[in-house]
PDB file of C-alpha atoms in Angstrom:
ATOM      1  CA  UNK A   1     -30.418 -20.236  28.653  1.00  0.00           C
ATOM      2  CA  UNK A   2     -29.380 -21.470  25.214  1.00  0.00           C
ATOM      3  CA  UNK A   3     -28.352 -25.068  24.816  1.00  0.00           C
ATOM      4  CA  UNK A   4     -24.586 -25.536  24.558  1.00  0.00           C
ATOM      5  CA  UNK A   5     -22.812 -27.411  21.803  1.00  0.00           C
ATOM      6  CA  UNK A   6     -21.822 -30.959  22.637  1.00  0.00           C
ATOM      7  CA  UNK A   7     -18.152 -31.937  22.598  1.00  0.00           C
ATOM      8  CA  UNK A   8     -18.314 -33.537  19.116  1.00  0.00           C
ATOM      9  CA  UNK A   9     -20.359 -30.613  17.784  1.00  0.00           C
ATOM     10  CA  UNK A  10     -17.767 -28.127  19.074  1.00  0.00           C
ATOM     11  CA  UNK A  11     -14.903 -30.068  17.487  1.00  0.00           C
ATOM     12  CA  UNK A  12     -16.588 -30.393  14.080  1.00  0.00           C
ATOM     13  CA  UNK A  13     -18.019 -26.868  14.084  1.00  0.00           C
ATOM     14  CA  UNK A  14     -14.555 -25.540  14.917  1.00  0.00           C
ATOM     15  CA  UNK A  15     -13.093 -27.490  12.000  1.00  0.00           C
ATOM     16  CA  UNK A  16     -15.702 -25.996   9.645  1.00  0.00           C
ATOM     17  CA  UNK A  17     -14.949 -22.477  10.897  1.00  0.00           C
ATOM     18  CA  UNK A  18     -11.206 -22.974  10.341  1.00  0.00           C
ATOM     19  CA  UNK A  19     -11.878 -24.341   6.838  1.00  0.00           C
ATOM     20  CA  UNK A  20     -14.057 -21.403   5.789  1.00  0.00           C
ATOM     21  CA  UNK A  21     -11.435 -18.984   7.137  1.00  0.00           C
ATOM     22  CA  UNK A  22      -8.240 -20.622   5.900  1.00  0.00           C
ATOM     23  CA  UNK A  23      -9.207 -22.083   2.514  1.00  0.00           C
ATOM     24  CA  UNK A  24     -10.499 -18.852   0.918  1.00  0.00           C
ATOM     25  CA  UNK A  25      -7.459 -16.977   2.274  1.00  0.00           C
ATOM     26  CA  UNK A  26      -5.113 -19.519   0.686  1.00  0.00           C
ATOM     27  CA  UNK A  27      -6.957 -19.440  -2.650  1.00  0.00           C
ATOM     28  CA  UNK A  28      -6.787 -15.639  -2.509  1.00  0.00           C
ATOM     29  CA  UNK A  29      -3.003 -15.707  -1.994  1.00  0.00           C
ATOM     30  CA  UNK A  30      -2.553 -18.029  -4.950  1.00  0.00           C
ATOM     31  CA  UNK A  31      -4.659 -15.793  -7.226  1.00  0.00           C
ATOM     32  CA  UNK A  32      -2.664 -12.756  -6.073  1.00  0.00           C
ATOM     33  CA  UNK A  33       0.321 -14.283  -7.880  1.00  0.00           C
ATOM     34  CA  UNK A  34      -1.441 -13.478 -11.171  1.00  0.00           C
ATOM     35  CA  UNK A  35      -2.656 -10.074 -10.008  1.00  0.00           C
ATOM     36  CA  UNK A  36      -6.255 -10.939  -9.151  1.00  0.00           C
ATOM     37  CA  UNK A  37      -8.277 -11.064  -5.981  1.00  0.00           C
ATOM     38  CA  UNK A  38     -10.785 -13.852  -5.413  1.00  0.00           C
ATOM     39  CA  UNK A  39     -13.536 -11.278  -5.969  1.00  0.00           C
ATOM     40  CA  UNK A  40     -11.987 -10.278  -9.312  1.00  0.00           C
ATOM     41  CA  UNK A  41     -11.840 -13.923 -10.346  1.00  0.00           C
ATOM     42  CA  UNK A  42     -15.464 -14.469  -9.314  1.00  0.00           C
ATOM     43  CA  UNK A  43     -16.631 -11.521 -11.419  1.00  0.00           C
ATOM     44  CA  UNK A  44     -14.589 -12.573 -14.464  1.00  0.00           C
ATOM     45  CA  UNK A  45     -15.548 -16.246 -14.304  1.00  0.00           C
ATOM     46  CA  UNK A  46     -19.232 -15.488 -13.727  1.00  0.00           C
ATOM     47  CA  UNK A  47     -19.297 -13.187 -16.761  1.00  0.00           C
ATOM     48  CA  UNK A  48     -17.412 -15.761 -18.848  1.00  0.00           C
ATOM     49  CA  UNK A  49     -20.098 -18.348 -18.086  1.00  0.00           C
ATOM     50  CA  UNK A  50     -22.835 -16.249 -19.716  1.00  0.00           C
ATOM     51  CA  UNK A  51     -23.593 -15.718 -23.415  1.00  0.00           C
ATOM     52  CA  UNK A  52     -21.720 -12.764 -24.846  1.00  0.00           C
ATOM     53  CA  UNK A  53     -19.740 -12.551 -21.588  1.00  0.00           C
ATOM     54  CA  UNK A  54     -22.218  -9.886 -20.518  1.00  0.00           C
ATOM     55  CA  UNK A  55     -24.856  -9.463 -17.815  1.00  0.00           C
ATOM     56  CA  UNK A  56     -26.790  -6.619 -16.307  1.00  0.00           C
ATOM     57  CA  UNK A  57     -25.256  -5.336 -13.108  1.00  0.00           C
ATOM     58  CA  UNK A  58     -28.354  -6.509 -11.233  1.00  0.00           C
ATOM     59  CA  UNK A  59     -28.244 -10.028 -12.728  1.00  0.00           C
ATOM     60  CA  UNK A  60     -24.503 -10.334 -12.130  1.00  0.00           C
ATOM     61  CA  UNK A  61     -24.932  -9.226  -8.512  1.00  0.00           C
ATOM     62  CA  UNK A  62     -27.718 -11.775  -8.049  1.00  0.00           C
ATOM     63  CA  UNK A  63     -25.652 -14.557  -9.648  1.00  0.00           C
ATOM     64  CA  UNK A  64     -22.775 -13.798  -7.276  1.00  0.00           C
ATOM     65  CA  UNK A  65     -24.962 -13.198  -4.189  1.00  0.00           C
ATOM     66  CA  UNK A  66     -23.544  -9.678  -3.867  1.00  0.00           C
ATOM     67  CA  UNK A  67     -25.387  -6.406  -3.389  1.00  0.00           C
ATOM     68  CA  UNK A  68     -25.638  -4.223  -6.480  1.00  0.00           C
ATOM     69  CA  UNK A  69     -23.778  -1.491  -4.618  1.00  0.00           C
ATOM     70  CA  UNK A  70     -20.851  -3.752  -3.745  1.00  0.00           C
ATOM     71  CA  UNK A  71     -20.639  -5.012  -7.323  1.00  0.00           C
ATOM     72  CA  UNK A  72     -20.863  -1.499  -8.751  1.00  0.00           C
ATOM     73  CA  UNK A  73     -17.923  -0.315  -6.661  1.00  0.00           C
ATOM     74  CA  UNK A  74     -15.884  -3.405  -7.480  1.00  0.00           C
ATOM     75  CA  UNK A  75     -16.744  -3.161 -11.179  1.00  0.00           C
ATOM     76  CA  UNK A  76     -15.501   0.436 -11.217  1.00  0.00           C
ATOM     77  CA  UNK A  77     -12.101  -0.708  -9.976  1.00  0.00           C
ATOM     78  CA  UNK A  78     -11.995  -3.554 -12.490  1.00  0.00           C
ATOM     79  CA  UNK A  79     -13.065  -1.234 -15.293  1.00  0.00           C
ATOM     80  CA  UNK A  80     -10.135   1.087 -14.493  1.00  0.00           C
ATOM     81  CA  UNK A  81      -7.839  -1.927 -14.920  1.00  0.00           C
ATOM     82  CA  UNK A  82      -9.381  -2.716 -18.320  1.00  0.00           C
ATOM     83  CA  UNK A  83     -10.872  -6.050 -17.242  1.00  0.00           C
ATOM     84  CA  UNK A  84     -14.489  -5.165 -17.976  1.00  0.00           C
ATOM     85  CA  UNK A  85     -16.597  -2.391 -19.397  1.00  0.00           C
ATOM     86  CA  UNK A  86     -20.014  -0.957 -18.686  1.00  0.00           C
ATOM     87  CA  UNK A  87     -22.644  -0.209 -21.280  1.00  0.00           C
ATOM     88  CA  UNK A  88     -26.110   1.217 -20.976  1.00  0.00           C
ATOM     89  CA  UNK A  89     -28.793  -1.434 -20.651  1.00  0.00           C
ATOM     90  CA  UNK A  90     -31.419  -1.068 -23.397  1.00  0.00           C
ATOM     91  CA  UNK A  91     -33.929  -2.941 -21.182  1.00  0.00           C
ATOM     92  CA  UNK A  92     -33.416  -0.712 -18.132  1.00  0.00           C
ATOM     93  CA  UNK A  93     -32.646   3.001 -18.483  1.00  0.00           C
ATOM     94  CA  UNK A  94     -31.356   3.112 -14.899  1.00  0.00           C
ATOM     95  CA  UNK A  95     -29.241  -0.033 -15.206  1.00  0.00           C
ATOM     96  CA  UNK A  96     -26.090  -1.009 -17.017  1.00  0.00           C
ATOM     97  CA  UNK A  97     -24.559  -4.052 -18.613  1.00  0.00           C
ATOM     98  CA  UNK A  98     -21.193  -5.374 -17.430  1.00  0.00           C
ATOM     99  CA  UNK A  99     -19.116  -6.996 -20.160  1.00  0.00           C
ATOM    100  CA  UNK A 100     -15.827  -8.848 -20.086  1.00  0.00           C
ATOM    101  CA  UNK A 101     -13.183  -7.091 -22.201  1.00  0.00           C
ATOM    102  CA  UNK A 102     -10.584  -8.883 -24.303  1.00  0.00           C
ATOM    103  CA  UNK A 103      -8.054  -8.049 -21.589  1.00  0.00           C
ATOM    104  CA  UNK A 104     -10.399  -9.434 -18.937  1.00  0.00           C
ATOM    105  CA  UNK A 105     -10.848 -12.633 -20.910  1.00  0.00           C
ATOM    106  CA  UNK A 106      -7.081 -12.998 -21.383  1.00  0.00           C
ATOM    107  CA  UNK A 107      -6.542 -12.383 -17.668  1.00  0.00           C
ATOM    108  CA  UNK A 108      -9.129 -15.020 -16.799  1.00  0.00           C
ATOM    109  CA  UNK A 109      -7.463 -17.540 -19.141  1.00  0.00           C
ATOM    110  CA  UNK A 110      -4.132 -16.855 -17.427  1.00  0.00           C
ATOM    111  CA  UNK A 111      -5.632 -17.119 -13.930  1.00  0.00           C
ATOM    112  CA  UNK A 112      -7.867 -20.160 -14.453  1.00  0.00           C
ATOM    113  CA  UNK A 113      -5.090 -22.785 -14.374  1.00  0.00           C
ATOM    114  CA  UNK A 114      -3.642 -21.162 -11.243  1.00  0.00           C
ATOM    115  CA  UNK A 115      -7.054 -21.176  -9.573  1.00  0.00           C
ATOM    116  CA  UNK A 116      -7.834 -24.771 -10.565  1.00  0.00           C
ATOM    117  CA  UNK A 117      -4.431 -25.960  -9.350  1.00  0.00           C
ATOM    118  CA  UNK A 118      -4.981 -24.137  -6.062  1.00  0.00           C
ATOM    119  CA  UNK A 119      -8.455 -25.636  -5.559  1.00  0.00           C
ATOM    120  CA  UNK A 120      -7.080 -29.097  -6.317  1.00  0.00           C
ATOM    121  CA  UNK A 121      -3.981 -28.775  -4.112  1.00  0.00           C
ATOM    122  CA  UNK A 122      -5.734 -27.257  -1.121  1.00  0.00           C
ATOM    123  CA  UNK A 123      -9.099 -29.003  -1.273  1.00  0.00           C
ATOM    124  CA  UNK A 124      -9.998 -31.574  -3.930  1.00  0.00           C
ATOM    125  CA  UNK A 125      -6.859 -33.678  -3.491  1.00  0.00           C
ATOM    126  CA  UNK A 126      -7.796 -34.189   0.157  1.00  0.00           C
ATOM    127  CA  UNK A 127     -11.322 -35.551  -0.255  1.00  0.00           C
ATOM    128  CA  UNK A 128     -12.630 -38.643  -2.014  1.00  0.00           C
ATOM    129  CA  UNK A 129     -15.271 -38.327  -4.747  1.00  0.00           C
ATOM    130  CA  UNK A 130     -17.810 -39.709  -2.261  1.00  0.00           C
ATOM    131  CA  UNK A 131     -16.824 -37.181   0.422  1.00  0.00           C
ATOM    132  CA  UNK A 132     -16.981 -34.385  -2.154  1.00  0.00           C
ATOM    133  CA  UNK A 133     -20.500 -35.408  -3.168  1.00  0.00           C
ATOM    134  CA  UNK A 134     -21.584 -35.539   0.491  1.00  0.00           C
ATOM    135  CA  UNK A 135     -20.014 -32.177   1.251  1.00  0.00           C
ATOM    136  CA  UNK A 136     -21.639 -30.639  -1.824  1.00  0.00           C
ATOM    137  CA  UNK A 137     -25.051 -31.933  -0.792  1.00  0.00           C
ATOM    138  CA  UNK A 138     -24.680 -30.639   2.758  1.00  0.00           C
ATOM    139  CA  UNK A 139     -23.457 -27.245   1.472  1.00  0.00           C
ATOM    140  CA  UNK A 140     -26.405 -26.965  -0.960  1.00  0.00           C
ATOM    141  CA  UNK A 141     -28.903 -27.892   1.743  1.00  0.00           C
ATOM    142  CA  UNK A 142     -27.541 -25.270   4.124  1.00  0.00           C
ATOM    143  CA  UNK A 143     -27.118 -22.494   1.540  1.00  0.00           C
ATOM    144  CA  UNK A 144     -30.611 -23.111   0.129  1.00  0.00           C
ATOM    145  CA  UNK A 145     -32.005 -22.342   3.592  1.00  0.00           C
ATOM    146  CA  UNK A 146     -29.869 -19.202   3.864  1.00  0.00           C
ATOM    147  CA  UNK A 147     -30.896 -17.699   0.522  1.00  0.00           C
TER     148      UNK A 147
END
């Protein structure tokens, strides 16, 4: 029989589960006010962080920890909205490049202050710099083992 969680472990694990459920949902609602989903924002901001605001679909999927299939489907929807465009990849005949459009860049610039304010109001304003550093270290240690 598997070992059970102790009382303190159950309390703290439950708090973590509530955080990872409620915080992303709240950030998502705030981004919806500017017409983006959290996934849209992740795609736009990840592209914006790279030279030329362009990446191969495979590299973008890897950077976001998404499957190429999931990203391809999502990129199709974003492309229809004019937020990004696909181009053939000269390095990979079977691949494509995903590039931020001017409209996508403008949308990101409009959404970024909303997103930052949301992250601050719902998370950063409630932890000290020391707690943030500790939480970041714990998160990196755990995610490094999961990747």
